[in-house]
Each structure stands twice: as structure tokens, then as C-alpha cells.
Amino acid sequence: QEQLVESGGGLVQPGGSLRLSCVASGSIFSYNTMGWYRQAPGKQRELVATISSNNNTNYANSVKGRFIISRDNAKNTLYMRMNSLSPEDTAIYYCNTHPVPRYYWGQGTQVTVSS
């Protein structure tokens, strides 16, 4: 069964950093484009960043220059380093394939940016 487990979120002050991880089960991780998504309270889920199977990356304008997505196919793990965090980045962060979510959505990991 294809599953995702996100971790690494937490409470951080504005300007701080976090590193998110997403461990995927099953056999489809390594050859699919993966993405980080986020959903803020009262808003729809949005795409934050993607990374292809050969490590081409793309970012939403709101995070470009601050977030870095990466992957380790040997560990079936997706990462995202988040720097210069602001309160607008507060959300639950999820990972999944892109553009079509092929995994059951995980629980996500909560990121809260507040002083």
C-alpha cells in the first residue's frame, strides 16, 4: 500500500528555519515527480514545490529563494528546507506525487510561524 509520512514541522519564530521530511512506502517514489503542498486554515491546498525524478525543481513564487526541495531515492524520502519563514507560511504541509496524487494523503506536518 502506498503511504506517506510527513515530519519535521513545529513552532518557529519569524525568520527561522525548518526541514521537512516525507517518507514514502511502495515502489513508485523514485520514478515520479514529487511535490510539497500546504494548506493554511480556511484556504485550499496549494502546491509549494516540485522535484522531478531527475532532480529538476520548481517553486511557487511565494517561496522561491527561501525553500529548497530535494529527494533521496535510495531512502524513498523527500525533503524541504524552509528558510526565512514568515507567518504566511503557517500551514499543514503534505507531500505527494505531482501532478496527479498517486498516494493516499498522509496526515501532514504542522508548521506554525509565530513570535
Backbone as a chain_set.jsonl record, in Angstrom:
{"seq": "QEQLVESGGGLVQPGGSLRLSCVASGSIFSYNTMGWYRQAPGKQRELVATISSNNNTNYANSVKGRFIISRDNAKNTLYMRMNSLSPEDTAIYYCNTHPVPRYYWGQGTQVTVSS", "coords": {"N": [[0.848, -1.178, 0.0], [0.543, 2.182, -0.866], [1.92, 4.703, 0.972], [2.402, 7.741, 2.841], [4.474, 9.524, 5.079], [4.784, 12.374, 6.767], [7.033, 14.645, 8.413], [8.773, 16.81, 10.76], [7.786, 19.347, 11.115], [6.785, 22.209, 13.158], [6.815, 24.716, 15.773], [8.028, 27.865, 15.053], [9.972, 30.854, 15.14], [9.445, 33.953, 13.344], [11.576, 34.321, 10.544], [13.021, 32.105, 11.098], [14.069, 28.635, 10.543], [13.184, 25.441, 9.137], [13.278, 21.897, 8.535], [11.624, 19.743, 6.547], [10.518, 16.346, 6.223], [9.569, 13.552, 4.229], [8.573, 10.373, 4.128], [8.146, 7.753, 1.938], [6.242, 4.871, 1.188], [6.195, 1.79, -0.706], [6.637, 1.378, -4.305], [6.699, 3.429, -6.157], [7.884, 5.835, -5.762], [10.504, 6.639, -6.644], [10.455, 7.088, -9.405], [8.654, 9.05, -9.937], [7.59, 12.483, -10.265], [7.728, 14.47, -7.417], [5.961, 16.399, -4.971], [5.708, 19.129, -2.65], [3.029, 20.24, -0.761], [0.769, 22.628, 0.701], [-1.62, 23.572, 3.198], [-3.323, 26.16, 4.433], [-5.205, 27.458, 7.234], [-8.611, 27.698, 6.449], [-8.125, 27.927, 3.753], [-7.543, 26.687, 0.386], [-5.721, 23.705, -0.498], [-2.429, 24.15, -1.65], [0.146, 24.019, -4.146], [3.551, 23.903, -3.409], [6.245, 23.293, -4.052], [8.076, 21.372, -6.466], [9.813, 18.387, -7.487], [11.47, 16.635, -9.941], [11.987, 13.24, -11.14], [14.573, 13.242, -12.005], [15.649, 15.316, -10.613], [14.982, 17.973, -11.345], [13.773, 21.095, -10.35], [10.987, 23.083, -9.206], [9.355, 26.027, -8.01], [6.79, 27.65, -6.109], [6.02, 31.109, -6.493], [5.842, 32.416, -4.079], [7.588, 31.166, -2.341], [9.993, 30.961, -3.541], [13.483, 31.08, -3.581], [13.629, 30.887, -0.865], [12.857, 28.355, 0.033], [13.998, 24.975, -0.312], [13.756, 22.131, -2.165], [14.373, 18.647, -2.09], [15.465, 15.257, -2.749], [15.914, 11.807, -1.831], [16.266, 9.06, -3.436], [17.126, 6.501, -2.824], [16.376, 6.206, -0.237], [13.707, 6.557, -0.385], [12.686, 9.101, 0.263], [11.566, 12.409, 0.649], [12.493, 15.801, 0.91], [12.331, 19.111, 2.379], [13.846, 22.087, 2.801], [13.247, 24.898, 4.658], [13.653, 28.263, 4.797], [13.983, 31.554, 6.254], [11.388, 31.915, 7.314], [7.995, 33.034, 7.458], [4.984, 34.366, 9.007], [3.014, 33.92, 7.102], [3.632, 31.485, 6.048], [2.575, 29.615, 7.657], [0.928, 26.599, 8.0], [-0.462, 23.327, 7.24], [1.694, 20.953, 6.029], [2.056, 18.826, 3.268], [3.081, 15.948, 1.36], [3.196, 14.533, -1.933], [2.77, 12.802, -5.063], [3.136, 14.52, -8.206], [1.763, 15.708, -11.27], [-0.539, 14.345, -10.54], [-1.935, 13.147, -7.664], [-0.831, 10.211, -6.38], [-0.588, 8.746, -4.14], [-2.257, 7.809, -1.083], [-3.278, 10.551, 0.822], [-1.176, 11.73, 3.42], [-0.998, 12.455, 6.985], [0.164, 14.881, 7.172], [2.321, 17.604, 8.24], [2.46, 19.985, 10.755], [3.257, 23.337, 10.422], [4.029, 26.16, 12.152], [4.442, 29.554, 12.265], [5.372, 31.956, 14.328], [5.752, 34.65, 16.636]], "CA": [[0.0, 0.0, 0.0], [1.343, 3.371, -0.985], [1.654, 5.607, 2.083], [3.322, 8.84, 3.061], [4.564, 10.009, 6.449], [5.489, 13.655, 6.829], [7.523, 15.024, 9.737], [9.712, 17.913, 10.789], [7.158, 20.627, 11.394], [6.865, 22.696, 14.524], [6.636, 26.147, 16.011], [9.286, 28.568, 14.809], [9.821, 32.305, 15.089], [9.69, 34.545, 12.025], [12.98, 34.33, 10.177], [13.626, 30.827, 11.413], [14.168, 27.59, 9.524], [12.776, 24.071, 9.433], [13.491, 20.917, 7.473], [10.569, 18.743, 6.498], [10.816, 15.066, 5.59], [8.415, 12.753, 3.815], [8.986, 9.017, 3.803], [7.126, 7.1, 1.116], [6.322, 3.425, 1.059], [5.86, 1.326, -2.031], [7.662, 1.334, -5.347], [6.517, 4.431, -7.207], [8.508, 7.113, -5.389], [11.736, 7.025, -7.326], [10.284, 7.48, -10.8], [7.618, 10.067, -10.057], [7.762, 13.826, -9.731], [7.131, 14.639, -6.091], [5.695, 17.782, -4.61], [5.251, 19.553, -1.329], [1.818, 21.032, -0.8], [0.411, 23.12, 2.024], [-2.989, 24.064, 3.354], [-3.482, 27.071, 5.561], [-6.585, 27.461, 7.732], [-9.591, 28.4, 5.633], [-7.681, 28.049, 2.364], [-7.373, 25.438, -0.341], [-4.37, 23.164, -0.579], [-1.677, 24.724, -2.755], [1.431, 23.42, -4.461], [4.653, 24.761, -2.956], [7.472, 22.986, -4.788], [8.136, 20.048, -7.066], [11.117, 17.886, -7.918], [11.271, 15.503, -10.851], [12.793, 12.058, -10.841], [15.984, 13.572, -12.277], [16.018, 16.443, -9.75], [14.585, 19.307, -11.774], [12.917, 21.663, -9.315], [10.177, 24.264, -9.448], [8.846, 26.591, -6.763], [5.808, 28.726, -6.144], [6.671, 32.414, -6.345], [5.832, 32.835, -2.677], [8.658, 30.508, -1.579], [11.207, 30.923, -4.356], [14.622, 31.707, -2.929], [13.623, 30.602, 0.577], [12.668, 26.914, 0.252], [14.769, 24.095, -1.178], [13.229, 20.771, -2.194], [15.36, 17.648, -2.501], [14.987, 13.891, -2.585], [16.861, 10.709, -1.76], [15.508, 7.927, -3.963], [17.554, 5.28, -2.14], [15.647, 6.156, 1.038], [12.288, 6.885, -0.626], [12.43, 10.239, 1.132], [11.505, 13.751, 0.094], [12.84, 16.814, 1.914], [12.23, 20.521, 2.025], [14.46, 23.022, 3.724], [12.493, 26.149, 4.634], [14.399, 29.341, 5.44], [13.329, 32.875, 6.313], [9.958, 31.65, 7.454], [7.137, 34.137, 7.857], [3.676, 33.876, 9.452], [2.239, 33.479, 5.936], [3.988, 30.101, 5.748], [1.865, 28.736, 8.591], [0.039, 25.683, 7.283], [-0.115, 21.909, 7.291], [2.452, 20.617, 4.831], [1.877, 17.464, 2.781], [3.795, 15.577, 0.141], [2.516, 13.577, -2.801], [3.227, 12.902, -6.441], [2.629, 15.661, -8.96], [0.572, 16.48, -10.936], [-1.642, 13.522, -10.048], [-1.614, 12.494, -6.386], [-0.964, 8.767, -6.533], [-0.608, 8.169, -2.8], [-3.218, 8.318, -0.125], [-2.696, 11.688, 1.527], [-0.787, 11.491, 4.793], [-1.541, 13.378, 7.986], [0.818, 16.165, 7.064], [3.073, 18.089, 9.393], [2.053, 21.354, 11.024], [4.274, 24.381, 10.558], [3.474, 27.398, 12.704], [5.447, 30.61, 12.354], [4.801, 32.967, 15.219], [6.632, 35.13, 17.696]], "C": [[0.89, 1.236, 0.0], [0.962, 4.363, 0.111], [2.759, 6.635, 2.208], [3.303, 9.229, 4.533], [5.432, 11.256, 6.463], [5.918, 13.953, 8.26], [8.415, 16.247, 9.615], [9.106, 19.275, 11.059], [7.317, 21.04, 12.845], [6.568, 24.171, 14.599], [7.993, 26.831, 15.865], [9.005, 30.064, 14.74], [10.025, 32.818, 13.667], [11.184, 34.689, 11.762], [13.688, 33.02, 10.42], [13.581, 29.839, 10.261], [13.639, 26.265, 10.049], [13.149, 23.189, 8.25], [12.414, 19.857, 7.582], [11.066, 17.482, 5.804], [9.514, 14.358, 5.253], [8.934, 11.394, 3.389], [7.836, 8.32, 3.088], [7.331, 5.597, 1.117], [6.0, 3.04, -0.374], [6.967, 1.557, -3.036], [7.592, 2.471, -6.358], [7.284, 5.711, -6.957], [9.596, 7.52, -6.37], [11.522, 7.504, -8.754], [9.153, 8.464, -11.031], [8.117, 11.431, -9.62], [7.026, 13.923, -8.405], [6.935, 16.118, -5.798], [5.406, 17.944, -3.131], [4.056, 20.484, -1.535], [1.584, 21.584, 0.606], [-1.028, 23.628, 2.02], [-3.061, 24.896, 4.62], [-4.94, 27.071, 6.014], [-7.502, 28.295, 6.836], [-9.226, 28.549, 4.176], [-7.585, 26.68, 1.714], [-5.913, 24.987, -0.299], [-3.679, 23.741, -1.807], [-0.341, 24.013, -2.919], [2.539, 24.4, -4.105], [5.9, 24.553, -3.806], [7.373, 21.591, -5.367], [9.573, 19.688, -7.415], [10.881, 16.646, -8.763], [12.175, 14.344, -10.448], [14.265, 12.297, -11.116], [16.38, 14.912, -11.678], [15.843, 17.837, -10.352], [13.568, 19.851, -10.781], [12.139, 22.875, -9.806], [9.551, 24.712, -8.133], [7.728, 27.581, -7.027], [6.533, 30.044, -5.9], [6.803, 32.825, -4.883], [6.967, 32.239, -1.854], [9.985, 30.495, -2.321], [12.323, 31.701, -3.652], [14.707, 31.453, -1.429], [13.548, 29.1, 0.867], [13.521, 26.134, -0.746], [14.222, 22.681, -1.051], [14.334, 19.842, -2.68], [14.788, 16.262, -2.242], [16.164, 12.928, -2.498], [16.105, 9.462, -2.187], [15.892, 6.617, -3.28], [16.81, 5.094, -0.821], [14.159, 6.418, 0.864], [11.849, 8.087, 0.212], [12.527, 11.56, 0.382], [11.79, 14.734, 1.222], [12.444, 18.201, 1.423], [12.83, 21.352, 3.148], [13.73, 24.35, 3.563], [13.247, 27.192, 5.452], [13.578, 30.627, 5.422], [11.816, 32.751, 6.417], [9.208, 32.882, 7.948], [5.785, 33.58, 8.304], [2.804, 33.386, 8.298], [2.558, 32.046, 5.536], [3.303, 29.11, 6.695], [0.822, 27.911, 7.858], [0.383, 24.257, 7.679], [0.541, 21.572, 5.964], [2.325, 19.121, 4.532], [2.816, 17.216, 1.605], [2.926, 14.613, -0.655], [3.141, 13.688, -4.183], [2.547, 14.095, -7.116], [2.759, 15.351, -10.434], [-0.588, 15.671, -10.381], [-1.227, 12.876, -8.73], [-1.879, 10.999, -6.478], [-0.974, 8.04, -5.19], [-1.878, 8.61, -2.069], [-2.532, 9.482, 0.605], [-2.351, 11.296, 2.964], [-1.424, 12.499, 5.729], [-0.949, 14.766, 7.86], [1.607, 16.503, 8.32], [2.799, 19.585, 9.549], [3.271, 22.254, 11.16], [3.58, 25.647, 11.036], [4.601, 28.399, 12.886], [4.837, 31.758, 13.154], [5.836, 33.394, 16.244], [5.944, 35.006, 19.056]], "O": [[1.856, 1.328, 0.758], [-0.182, 4.813, 0.175], [3.884, 6.436, 1.75], [2.244, 9.261, 5.16], [6.635, 11.208, 6.21], [5.242, 13.557, 9.21], [8.769, 16.669, 8.514], [9.831, 20.257, 11.215], [7.904, 20.32, 13.653], [6.131, 24.794, 13.631], [8.978, 26.422, 16.48], [7.923, 30.482, 14.33], [10.71, 32.175, 12.871], [11.949, 35.116, 12.627], [14.83, 32.839, 9.996], [13.124, 30.153, 9.161], [13.649, 26.008, 11.252], [13.314, 23.66, 7.125], [12.31, 19.16, 8.591], [11.917, 17.537, 4.917], [8.494, 14.549, 5.915], [9.655, 11.281, 2.398], [6.704, 8.301, 3.571], [8.461, 5.113, 1.053], [5.577, 3.883, -1.167], [8.095, 1.888, -2.671], [8.353, 2.477, -7.325], [7.34, 6.583, -7.823], [9.592, 8.645, -6.869], [12.343, 8.263, -9.267], [8.737, 8.693, -12.166], [8.954, 11.54, -8.724], [5.87, 13.519, -8.281], [7.655, 16.972, -6.316], [4.929, 17.029, -2.46], [4.083, 21.387, -2.371], [2.132, 21.071, 1.582], [-1.566, 24.05, 0.997], [-2.882, 24.393, 5.729], [-5.822, 26.711, 5.234], [-7.202, 29.444, 6.513], [-9.934, 29.224, 3.428], [-7.551, 25.652, 2.39], [-5.001, 25.788, -0.092], [-4.275, 23.814, -2.881], [0.223, 23.481, -1.963], [2.476, 25.579, -4.454], [6.538, 25.517, -4.229], [6.673, 20.731, -4.831], [10.425, 20.554, -7.611], [10.179, 15.723, -8.351], [13.005, 14.456, -9.546], [15.121, 11.634, -10.53], [17.308, 15.568, -12.149], [16.494, 18.784, -9.911], [12.617, 19.161, -10.413], [12.578, 23.595, -10.703], [9.255, 23.897, -7.259], [7.721, 28.269, -8.048], [7.536, 30.089, -5.189], [7.76, 33.498, -4.501], [7.28, 32.75, -0.779], [10.997, 30.057, -1.772], [12.125, 32.826, -3.193], [15.717, 31.758, -0.794], [14.122, 28.632, 1.85], [13.738, 26.574, -1.875], [14.223, 22.102, 0.035], [15.124, 20.193, -3.556], [13.752, 16.118, -1.593], [17.251, 13.19, -3.013], [15.381, 8.87, -1.387], [15.062, 5.714, -3.172], [16.636, 3.971, -0.347], [13.424, 6.495, 1.849], [10.767, 8.081, 0.798], [13.444, 11.788, -0.407], [11.373, 14.518, 2.36], [12.25, 18.432, 0.229], [12.372, 21.315, 4.29], [13.61, 24.864, 2.451], [13.451, 27.021, 6.653], [12.611, 30.758, 4.672], [11.071, 33.409, 5.691], [9.722, 33.665, 8.747], [5.472, 32.428, 8.005], [1.945, 32.526, 8.497], [1.817, 31.45, 4.754], [3.446, 27.898, 6.535], [-0.055, 28.45, 7.184], [1.379, 24.005, 8.359], [-0.001, 21.874, 4.9], [2.465, 18.276, 5.416], [3.279, 18.149, 0.949], [2.034, 13.964, -0.11], [3.954, 14.578, -4.432], [1.526, 14.6, -6.651], [3.771, 14.78, -10.841], [-1.522, 16.236, -9.813], [-0.251, 12.126, -8.696], [-3.024, 10.574, -6.635], [-1.325, 6.862, -5.115], [-2.481, 9.634, -2.389], [-1.356, 9.399, 0.957], [-3.128, 10.62, 3.639], [-2.275, 13.293, 5.329], [-1.505, 15.729, 8.389], [1.563, 15.787, 9.32], [2.897, 20.349, 8.589], [4.196, 21.963, 11.918], [2.653, 26.14, 10.392], [5.586, 28.129, 13.572], [3.911, 32.432, 12.704], [6.684, 32.606, 16.664], [6.53, 35.361, 20.079]]}, "num_chains": 1, "name": "protein.A"}
